[in-house]
Coordinates of C-alpha atoms in Angstrom, one line a residue:
X1 CA -37.5 -3.9 58.0
X2 CA -39.0 -1.8 55.2
X3 CA -37.0 -3.7 52.6
X4 CA -38.2 -7.0 54.2
X5 CA -41.8 -5.8 53.9
X6 CA -41.4 -4.9 50.3
X7 CA -40.0 -8.3 49.5
X8 CA -42.9 -10.0 51.3
X9 CA -45.4 -7.8 49.5
X10 CA -43.8 -8.5 46.1
X11 CA -43.9 -12.3 46.9
X12 CA -47.6 -12.2 47.9
X13 CA -48.5 -10.1 44.8
X14 CA -46.7 -12.5 42.5
X15 CA -48.4 -15.4 44.3
X16 CA -51.9 -13.9 44.0
X17 CA -51.4 -13.2 40.3
X18 CA -50.2 -16.8 39.6
X19 CA -52.9 -18.3 41.8
X20 CA -55.6 -16.4 39.9
X21 CA -54.6 -18.2 36.8
X22 CA -54.8 -21.6 38.6
X23 CA -58.1 -20.5 40.1
X24 CA -59.6 -20.1 36.6
X25 CA -58.1 -23.4 35.5
X26 CA -59.6 -25.5 38.2
X27 CA -62.9 -23.8 39.0
X28 CA -66.2 -22.6 37.7
X29 CA -68.5 -19.9 39.0
X30 CA -70.1 -18.4 40.9
X31 CA -73.2 -18.5 38.8
X32 CA -76.4 -16.4 38.7
X33 CA -78.0 -19.7 39.5
X34 CA -76.6 -23.1 40.3
X35 CA -78.8 -26.2 40.9
X36 CA -77.2 -29.4 42.3
X37 CA -79.6 -32.2 41.3
X38 CA -80.5 -35.5 42.9
X39 CA -77.9 -35.7 45.8
X40 CA -78.4 -37.4 49.1
X41 CA -78.0 -34.7 51.7
X42 CA -76.0 -35.2 54.9
X43 CA -76.8 -31.9 56.5
X44 CA -74.2 -31.4 59.3
X45 CA -76.7 -30.7 62.0
X46 CA -77.0 -34.3 63.1
X47 CA -80.0 -35.1 61.0
X48 CA -79.9 -38.4 59.0
X49 CA -79.3 -38.5 55.3
X50 CA -82.2 -37.7 53.0
X51 CA -82.7 -37.6 49.2
X52 CA -82.8 -37.1 46.4
X53 CA -82.8 -33.4 46.8
X54 CA -82.2 -30.5 44.5
X55 CA -80.3 -27.6 46.0
X56 CA -80.7 -24.1 44.4
X57 CA -77.9 -21.5 44.8
X58 CA -77.8 -18.0 43.6
X59 CA -74.3 -16.6 43.4
X60 CA -73.0 -17.8 46.8
X61 CA -76.3 -18.2 48.8
X62 CA -78.5 -21.2 49.2
X63 CA -81.9 -20.3 48.1
X64 CA -83.9 -23.5 48.2
X65 CA -83.5 -27.2 49.2
X66 CA -86.2 -29.3 47.5
X67 CA -86.9 -33.0 48.2
X68 CA -87.6 -34.2 44.7
X69 CA -88.4 -37.9 45.2
X70 CA -87.8 -41.2 46.9
X71 CA -85.0 -43.8 46.7
X72 CA -85.5 -46.2 43.8
X73 CA -88.3 -44.2 42.3
X74 CA -88.1 -42.2 39.1
X75 CA -88.1 -38.4 39.7
X76 CA -90.9 -36.4 38.3
X77 CA -89.0 -33.6 36.4
X78 CA -92.1 -31.4 36.4
X79 CA -91.8 -31.0 40.2
X80 CA -88.2 -30.0 40.2
X81 CA -86.8 -26.4 40.5
X82 CA -86.4 -24.9 37.0
X83 CA -83.0 -23.7 35.8
X84 CA -83.0 -20.0 34.8
X85 CA -81.3 -18.7 31.7
X86 CA -77.6 -18.6 32.2
X87 CA -77.7 -21.0 35.2
X88 CA -75.6 -24.1 35.8
X89 CA -76.6 -27.6 36.7
X90 CA -74.6 -30.3 38.4
X91 CA -75.8 -33.9 38.1
X92 CA -75.3 -35.3 41.6
X93 CA -77.5 -38.4 41.3
X94 CA -76.0 -41.1 43.4
X95 CA -73.7 -38.7 45.1
X96 CA -73.6 -37.5 48.7
X97 CA -73.6 -33.8 49.6
X98 CA -72.2 -32.5 52.9
X99 CA -71.4 -29.0 54.2
X100 CA -67.9 -27.7 53.5
X101 CA -65.5 -29.0 56.2
X102 CA -64.0 -26.7 58.8
X103 CA -60.4 -27.2 59.9
X104 CA -60.1 -25.5 63.3
X105 CA -56.3 -25.9 63.5
X106 CA -54.9 -25.2 60.0
X107 CA -51.4 -23.8 59.7
X108 CA -50.9 -22.4 56.2
X109 CA -47.6 -24.2 55.5
X110 CA -44.3 -23.1 57.0
X111 CA -40.9 -21.8 56.0
X112 CA -39.1 -24.7 57.8
X113 CA -41.3 -27.2 55.9
X114 CA -40.9 -25.5 52.6
X115 CA -44.7 -25.7 52.0
X116 CA -46.1 -22.6 50.4
X117 CA -49.8 -21.6 50.6
X118 CA -50.8 -22.8 47.1
X119 CA -49.7 -26.3 47.8
X120 CA -51.4 -26.4 51.2
X121 CA -54.6 -24.8 50.0
X122 CA -55.0 -27.2 47.1
X123 CA -54.6 -30.2 49.4
X124 CA -57.2 -28.8 51.8
X125 CA -59.7 -27.9 49.1
X126 CA -59.2 -31.3 47.4
X127 CA -60.4 -32.9 50.7
X128 CA -63.5 -30.7 51.0
X129 CA -62.1 -28.2 53.5
X130 CA -63.7 -24.8 52.7
X131 CA -62.9 -23.0 55.9
X132 CA -59.8 -23.0 58.1
X133 CA -58.8 -21.2 61.3
X134 CA -55.1 -20.5 61.3
X135 CA -53.9 -20.5 64.9
X136 CA -50.7 -18.4 64.4
X137 CA -48.6 -18.4 61.3
X138 CA -46.1 -16.3 59.4
X139 CA -47.6 -13.1 60.6
X140 CA -51.0 -11.4 60.6
X141 CA -50.3 -9.2 57.6
X142 CA -49.3 -12.2 55.5
X143 CA -52.4 -14.2 56.6
X144 CA -54.8 -11.3 56.1
X145 CA -53.7 -10.8 52.5
X146 CA -54.4 -14.4 51.8
X147 CA -57.7 -14.1 53.6
X148 CA -58.8 -11.2 51.5
X149 CA -57.7 -12.9 48.2
X150 CA -59.7 -16.0 49.3
X151 CA -62.8 -13.8 50.0
X152 CA -62.6 -12.4 46.5
X153 CA -62.0 -15.9 45.0
X154 CA -58.8 -14.7 43.5
X155 CA -57.0 -17.8 44.7
X156 CA -57.9 -21.4 45.3
X157 CA -58.2 -21.4 49.1
X158 CA -60.5 -22.1 51.9
X159 CA -62.2 -19.2 53.8
X160 CA -59.6 -18.1 56.4
X161 CA -60.0 -17.0 60.1
X162 CA -56.8 -15.5 61.3
X163 CA -55.7 -16.0 64.9
X164 CA -52.5 -14.3 65.7
X165 CA -49.9 -15.9 68.0
X166 CA -50.0 -13.9 71.3
X167 CA -47.2 -11.4 71.3
X168 CA -46.4 -12.0 67.6
X169 CA -44.9 -8.9 66.0
X170 CA -44.2 -7.1 69.2
X171 CA -40.8 -5.5 69.5
X172 CA -40.2 -7.0 72.9
X173 CA -41.6 -9.8 75.0
X174 CA -44.9 -9.0 76.7
X175 CA -44.1 -8.8 80.4
X176 CA -46.7 -6.5 81.9
X177 CA -50.5 -6.4 82.1
X178 CA -50.6 -3.1 80.3
X179 CA -48.4 -4.5 77.5
X180 CA -50.8 -7.4 77.1
X181 CA -53.8 -5.3 76.9
X182 CA -52.2 -2.9 74.4
X183 CA -51.1 -5.8 72.2
X184 CA -54.6 -7.3 72.2
X185 CA -56.1 -4.0 71.1
X186 CA -53.5 -3.5 68.3
X187 CA -54.2 -7.1 67.1
X188 CA -57.9 -6.3 66.8
X189 CA -57.2 -3.1 65.0
X190 CA -55.1 -5.0 62.4
X191 CA -58.2 -7.1 61.6
X192 CA -57.3 -10.4 63.3
X193 CA -60.2 -12.7 64.1
X194 CA -58.7 -13.9 67.4
X195 CA -55.6 -14.9 69.3
X196 CA -53.7 -18.2 69.7
X197 CA -52.1 -18.4 73.2
X198 CA -49.3 -20.8 74.3
X199 CA -49.5 -19.8 77.9
X200 CA -48.0 -16.9 79.9
X201 CA -47.8 -15.7 83.5
X202 CA -51.3 -15.9 85.1
X203 CA -51.8 -12.1 85.4
X204 CA -50.8 -11.6 81.7
X205 CA -53.1 -14.4 80.5
X206 CA -56.0 -13.0 82.6
X207 CA -55.6 -9.5 81.3
X208 CA -55.1 -10.5 77.6
X209 CA -58.2 -12.8 77.7
X210 CA -60.3 -10.2 79.4
X211 CA -59.3 -7.5 76.8
X212 CA -59.9 -9.9 73.9
X213 CA -63.3 -10.9 75.3
X214 CA -64.3 -7.2 75.5
X215 CA -63.4 -6.8 71.9
X216 CA -65.5 -9.8 70.9
X217 CA -62.7 -11.8 69.3
X218 CA -62.1 -15.6 69.5
X219 CA -59.3 -17.3 71.4
X220 CA -57.5 -20.6 71.4
X221 CA -54.7 -22.0 73.6
X222 CA -52.1 -24.7 73.4
X223 CA -51.3 -24.8 77.1
X224 CA -47.6 -25.4 76.8
X225 CA -45.7 -27.1 79.6
X226 CA -43.7 -24.0 80.2
X227 CA -46.6 -22.3 81.9
X228 CA -49.2 -24.9 82.5
X229 CA -48.2 -25.6 86.1
X230 CA -49.7 -22.2 87.1
X231 CA -52.4 -21.8 84.4
X232 CA -54.3 -24.8 83.1
X233 CA -57.5 -25.2 81.0
X234 CA -59.8 -24.4 83.9
X235 CA -58.0 -21.1 84.5
X236 CA -58.3 -20.2 80.8
X237 CA -61.9 -21.1 80.5
X238 CA -62.9 -19.1 83.6
X239 CA -61.0 -16.1 82.2
X240 CA -62.8 -16.3 78.8
X241 CA -60.8 -18.6 76.5
X242 CA -63.2 -20.0 73.9
X243 CA -61.3 -23.0 72.6
X244 CA -58.5 -25.3 73.8
X245 CA -56.1 -27.0 71.4
X246 CA -54.8 -30.5 71.7
X247 CA -55.1 -31.7 75.3
X248 CA -52.3 -29.9 77.1
X249 CA -53.6 -28.3 80.3
X250 CA -56.6 -30.6 80.6
X251 CA -54.9 -33.5 82.4
X252 CA -53.3 -30.9 84.7
X253 CA -56.7 -29.6 85.6
X254 CA -57.6 -33.2 86.4
X255 CA -54.7 -33.8 88.9
X256 CA -55.8 -34.9 92.3
X257 CA -52.5 -35.7 94.1
X258 CA -50.1 -33.3 92.5
X259 CA -49.9 -29.9 90.8
X260 CA -47.0 -30.7 88.4
X261 CA -46.7 -33.7 86.2
X262 CA -44.1 -36.3 87.2
X263 CA -41.1 -35.1 85.2
X264 CA -38.0 -37.3 85.4
X265 CA -35.3 -35.3 87.2
X266 CA -33.1 -35.2 84.0
X267 CA -36.0 -34.0 81.8
X268 CA -35.2 -31.1 79.4
X269 CA -38.1 -29.4 77.6
X270 CA -35.9 -28.5 74.7
X271 CA -35.2 -32.2 74.1
X272 CA -38.3 -33.2 72.2
X273 CA -37.9 -36.9 72.9
X274 CA -38.3 -35.9 76.6
X275 CA -41.2 -33.7 75.9
X276 CA -43.3 -36.1 73.9
X277 CA -42.3 -39.2 75.7
X278 CA -43.4 -37.8 79.1
X279 CA -46.5 -36.3 77.5
X280 CA -47.5 -39.8 76.6
X281 CA -47.7 -40.7 80.4
X282 CA -49.7 -37.6 81.4
X283 CA -53.3 -38.8 81.2
X284 CA -52.5 -41.7 83.6
X285 CA -51.6 -39.1 86.2
X286 CA -55.0 -37.5 86.0
X287 CA -58.2 -38.4 87.8
X288 CA -59.8 -41.6 86.7
X289 CA -62.7 -41.4 84.2
X290 CA -66.1 -40.7 85.8
X291 CA -64.5 -40.0 89.2
X292 CA -65.8 -37.1 91.3
X293 CA -63.0 -34.7 90.3
X294 CA -63.1 -35.8 86.6
X295 CA -66.8 -35.1 86.5
X296 CA -66.4 -31.8 88.3
X297 CA -63.9 -30.5 85.8
X298 CA -66.0 -31.6 82.9
X299 CA -69.2 -30.1 84.2
X300 CA -67.5 -26.7 84.8
X301 CA -66.2 -26.7 81.2
X302 CA -69.7 -27.5 80.0
X303 CA -71.2 -24.7 82.0
X304 CA -68.7 -22.3 80.5
X305 CA -69.7 -23.4 76.9
X306 CA -66.1 -24.3 76.3
X307 CA -64.9 -25.8 73.0
X308 CA -62.5 -28.8 72.8
X309 CA -60.4 -29.1 69.6
X310 CA -58.5 -32.3 70.2
X311 CA -56.4 -32.7 67.0
X312 CA -56.0 -36.4 67.7
X313 CA -54.2 -37.1 64.4
X314 CA -51.2 -34.9 65.0
X315 CA -49.9 -37.2 67.8
X316 CA -50.9 -40.5 66.2
X317 CA -47.3 -41.3 65.2
X318 CA -46.5 -41.4 68.9
X319 CA -48.6 -44.5 69.2
X320 CA -47.8 -46.0 65.8
X321 CA -44.8 -44.4 64.1
X322 CA -44.6 -46.9 61.3
X323 CA -48.2 -46.3 60.2
X324 CA -47.7 -42.5 60.1
X325 CA -44.4 -42.5 58.2
X326 CA -45.5 -45.2 55.7
X327 CA -48.9 -43.5 54.8
X328 CA -49.4 -44.2 51.1
X329 CA -49.9 -40.6 50.1
X330 CA -46.4 -39.5 51.1
X331 CA -44.8 -40.9 47.9
X332 CA -47.2 -38.9 45.7
X333 CA -48.2 -35.8 47.6
X334 CA -45.5 -34.9 50.2
X335 CA -42.9 -32.4 49.1
X336 CA -39.2 -33.3 49.5
X337 CA -38.7 -30.4 51.9
X338 CA -41.6 -31.6 54.0
X339 CA -40.4 -35.2 54.1
X340 CA -36.9 -33.9 55.2
X341 CA -38.5 -31.8 57.9
X342 CA -40.3 -34.9 59.3
X343 CA -37.1 -36.9 59.8
X344 CA -35.5 -37.6 63.2
X345 CA -33.9 -34.4 64.4
X346 CA -32.8 -32.6 67.5
X347 CA -33.8 -29.3 65.9
X348 CA -37.1 -29.6 63.9
X349 CA -40.2 -29.3 65.9
X350 CA -42.1 -32.6 66.1
X351 CA -39.2 -34.7 64.9
X352 CA -38.6 -36.4 68.2
X353 CA -37.7 -39.9 67.0
X354 CA -34.4 -40.0 68.8
X355 CA -35.1 -43.4 70.3
X356 CA -38.8 -44.2 69.9
X357 CA -39.9 -47.8 70.5
X358 CA -42.4 -50.2 71.8
X359 CA -42.6 -48.8 75.3
X360 CA -43.3 -45.2 74.1
X361 CA -46.0 -46.4 71.7
X362 CA -47.7 -48.6 74.4
X363 CA -47.8 -45.6 76.8
X364 CA -49.3 -43.4 74.1
X365 CA -52.0 -46.0 73.2
X366 CA -53.1 -45.8 76.8
X367 CA -52.9 -42.0 76.7
X368 CA -55.2 -42.0 73.7
X369 CA -57.7 -44.3 75.4
X370 CA -58.1 -42.0 78.4
X371 CA -58.0 -38.8 76.3
X372 CA -60.7 -40.2 73.9
X373 CA -62.9 -41.2 76.9
X374 CA -63.0 -37.6 78.1
X375 CA -63.7 -36.2 74.6
X376 CA -66.5 -38.6 73.8
X377 CA -68.2 -38.1 77.2
X378 CA -67.9 -34.3 76.8
X379 CA -69.7 -34.7 73.5
X380 CA -72.3 -37.0 75.1
X381 CA -73.1 -34.4 77.7
X382 CA -73.7 -31.7 75.1
X383 CA -70.2 -30.2 74.9
X384 CA -68.8 -28.8 71.7
X385 CA -66.0 -30.8 70.0
X386 CA -64.5 -29.6 66.8
X387 CA -62.2 -31.0 64.1
X388 CA -58.6 -29.7 63.6
X389 CA -55.6 -31.2 62.0
X390 CA -52.5 -29.2 62.8
X391 CA -50.9 -30.6 59.7
X392 CA -47.3 -30.1 58.5
X393 CA -45.7 -31.8 61.5
X394 CA -45.1 -35.4 62.6
X395 CA -45.7 -37.0 59.3
X396 CA -49.2 -35.5 59.0
X397 CA -50.0 -34.1 55.5
X398 CA -52.5 -31.3 54.8
X399 CA -56.0 -32.6 53.8
X400 CA -55.2 -36.2 54.3
X401 CA -54.6 -35.6 58.1
X402 CA -58.0 -33.9 58.4
X403 CA -59.7 -37.1 57.1
X404 CA -57.7 -39.1 59.5
X405 CA -59.0 -36.8 62.3
X406 CA -62.5 -37.8 61.3
X407 CA -61.6 -41.4 61.6
X408 CA -60.1 -40.9 65.1
X409 CA -63.2 -39.1 66.3
X410 CA -65.1 -42.2 65.1
X411 CA -62.6 -44.4 67.1
X412 CA -63.3 -42.2 70.2
X413 CA -66.9 -43.2 70.0
X414 CA -68.6 -40.6 67.9
X415 CA -71.4 -41.8 65.5
X416 CA -70.5 -41.0 61.9
X417 CA -73.2 -38.3 62.0
X418 CA -71.6 -36.8 65.1
X419 CA -68.2 -36.9 63.3
X420 CA -69.6 -34.9 60.4
X421 CA -71.2 -32.4 62.9
X422 CA -67.9 -31.9 64.6
X423 CA -66.3 -31.2 61.2
X424 CA -69.0 -28.7 60.1
X425 CA -71.6 -27.1 62.4
X426 CA -69.6 -27.3 65.6
X427 CA -66.7 -25.5 64.0
X428 CA -69.0 -22.8 62.7
X429 CA -70.4 -22.4 66.2
X430 CA -67.0 -22.1 67.7
X431 CA -66.0 -19.5 65.2
X432 CA -69.3 -17.6 65.8
X433 CA -70.4 -17.9 62.2
X434 CA -73.0 -20.7 62.3
X435 CA -75.5 -18.3 60.8
X436 CA -73.3 -18.4 57.6
X437 CA -71.7 -21.8 57.3
X438 CA -71.6 -25.2 59.0
X439 CA -74.8 -26.8 57.7
X440 CA -76.8 -26.8 54.5
X441 CA -79.7 -24.4 55.1
X442 CA -81.5 -21.7 53.1
X443 CA -79.8 -18.4 53.5
X444 CA -76.4 -19.8 54.3
X445 CA -73.3 -19.7 52.1
X446 CA -72.9 -22.3 49.4
X447 CA -70.1 -24.4 50.8
X448 CA -70.4 -28.1 49.9
X449 CA -68.6 -31.4 49.6
X450 CA -69.7 -33.8 46.9
X451 CA -68.5 -37.4 47.0
X452 CA -69.8 -40.5 45.0
X453 CA -69.6 -42.8 48.0
X454 CA -71.4 -42.8 51.4
X455 CA -68.9 -41.4 53.9
X456 CA -71.0 -42.5 56.8
X457 CA -70.4 -46.2 55.9
X458 CA -66.6 -45.6 55.4
X459 CA -64.9 -42.3 56.1
X460 CA -61.9 -43.5 54.1
X461 CA -63.8 -42.6 50.9
X462 CA -63.0 -39.0 51.7
X463 CA -59.3 -39.5 51.3
X464 CA -57.8 -38.2 48.1
X465 CA -56.4 -41.7 47.5
X466 CA -59.9 -43.2 48.1
X467 CA -60.8 -46.5 49.8
X468 CA -59.7 -49.9 48.7
X469 CA -62.5 -52.1 47.5
X470 CA -62.9 -55.5 45.7
X471 CA -65.6 -55.6 43.0
X472 CA -68.0 -58.4 42.2
X473 CA -65.6 -59.2 39.3
X474 CA -62.8 -59.7 41.8
X475 CA -61.0 -56.5 40.8
X476 CA -59.3 -54.2 43.2
X477 CA -60.4 -50.6 42.8
X478 CA -60.2 -47.3 44.6
X479 CA -63.6 -45.9 45.5
X480 CA -64.3 -42.3 46.4
X481 CA -62.2 -39.3 46.9
X482 CA -64.0 -36.0 47.0
X483 CA -65.4 -35.2 43.5
X484 CA -66.2 -31.5 43.9
X485 CA -65.6 -29.0 46.6
X486 CA -67.9 -25.9 46.4
X487 CA -66.9 -22.8 48.3
X488 CA -68.9 -19.6 48.0
X489 CA -70.8 -21.0 45.0
X490 CA -67.6 -21.7 43.1
X491 CA -67.1 -25.3 41.9
X492 CA -63.7 -26.8 42.3
X493 CA -62.8 -30.2 40.8
X494 CA -61.1 -31.9 43.8
X495 CA -59.4 -34.6 41.7
X496 CA -57.9 -32.1 39.4
X497 CA -56.5 -30.2 42.3
X498 CA -54.7 -33.3 43.5
X499 CA -53.3 -33.8 40.0
X500 CA -51.8 -30.4 40.3
X501 CA -50.4 -31.1 43.7
X502 CA -48.7 -34.2 42.3
X503 CA -47.3 -32.0 39.5
X504 CA -45.7 -29.7 42.2
X505 CA -44.2 -32.6 44.0
X506 CA -42.9 -34.3 40.9
X507 CA -41.2 -31.1 39.8
X508 CA -39.6 -30.6 43.2
X509 CA -38.4 -34.2 43.2
X510 CA -36.9 -33.8 39.7
X511 CA -35.2 -30.5 40.6
X512 CA -33.7 -32.0 43.7
X513 CA -33.1 -35.5 42.3
X514 CA -35.1 -36.7 45.3
X515 CA -36.9 -39.9 46.3
X516 CA -38.4 -40.9 49.6
X517 CA -36.0 -43.0 51.7
X518 CA -37.2 -44.2 55.1
X519 CA -35.1 -43.0 58.1
X520 CA -31.8 -44.7 58.6
X521 CA -31.9 -46.6 55.3
X522 CA -29.1 -45.9 52.9
X523 CA -29.9 -45.7 49.1

């Protein structure tokens, strides 16, 4: 064990040293003063765009937001904030400025996927993601070292909130209430920000959530089928859970004529085709939208100030496999190891394409319709909905999948301004840090996204690959892509970060003599 820790420590130290070189190459700042001039501000709090504005930052704190004119009218420079000696200006005329995005379900790569943190971080930062919550990963010590390096701006990385997988690192499975409470206390002592649960026996879940709540830490739960029959979302919310992930556990709380979903009698949870195929039929087994029981469950969750983090994108291949696996960014930005992990497999998690066809996709389309109805109405009644991607599985690539999540919130019925709020202020509120991040306000941290196109008119302009557009001259171009991501007052060139990701992928392909081949096709 000691040798293992030494090896991991050496790996992280080497990574941090190398990443610091990259950080200097792709970033500038922070500055004694930074003024971003002439942008149109999309604040994140639901207010409509306004501009042009000049935003004044000192080191990493927003000091002033000044409306400096009107659309189509020349700006009077005499009325603009003055740049101090040693300061930095960014010309953002014609650009849109948003708060930094928050990914509430961001796994920092994975050993099985062969995706290291530098690769993942650059894809996130290239898409404007300045904060992530990691809901369990390679271990709390590993994550906290990256978190601290990010806080010191030693690496190119979003701000990290570390949620440890419940029981992770324990020498034996947690089987008693006292073991649960002890583990929660130790997790807090280590410096974790919260816990990610997958479910457990009711008495253990109740004790762990109670102890965690006393300590003031956050909590999230993927209510896995292995325990959901005895402990669904309502049980968790009543016990103090702050956020639910995906949608598992919610249809079960909405059951009216059963307590267990209708499993075929030859179902096997370890067979992921079974698991995901039957999951696609689950929402139809729940109470109908706007029925008495449906309303009762929703209203109780609202009263408990409960947060829903749907992660629509991570299951989208279930309703349209071809779309997900043929996404145009795979050829350029997906590592060979990650592409291999996505392929049909009886072993790799989320590679459940054993025999996936029209019937499965049609069922999942209906599943989405009912799921989205609940999420949209929850938002309409004042409930908090956040944005999470859960990338690295099921053909979903870091950064790109987050933008797809924004599009799916739009499909669910969110106004584009509601989408942006879900991606920014709502996430900050769920993390308990809305006084620091989530909207562009004086006194908050300088986390921004700058893009040359209006994302409210077309969220696709936020993709690193941009949006397809035909010019007046009948030429096809790509419009958009985040121009700059600013985190803690440090300016990152988002497009250069993507160039470096492409370099990583090209080198890996060259080393492995690899090219993407679609499943079942021979070279």
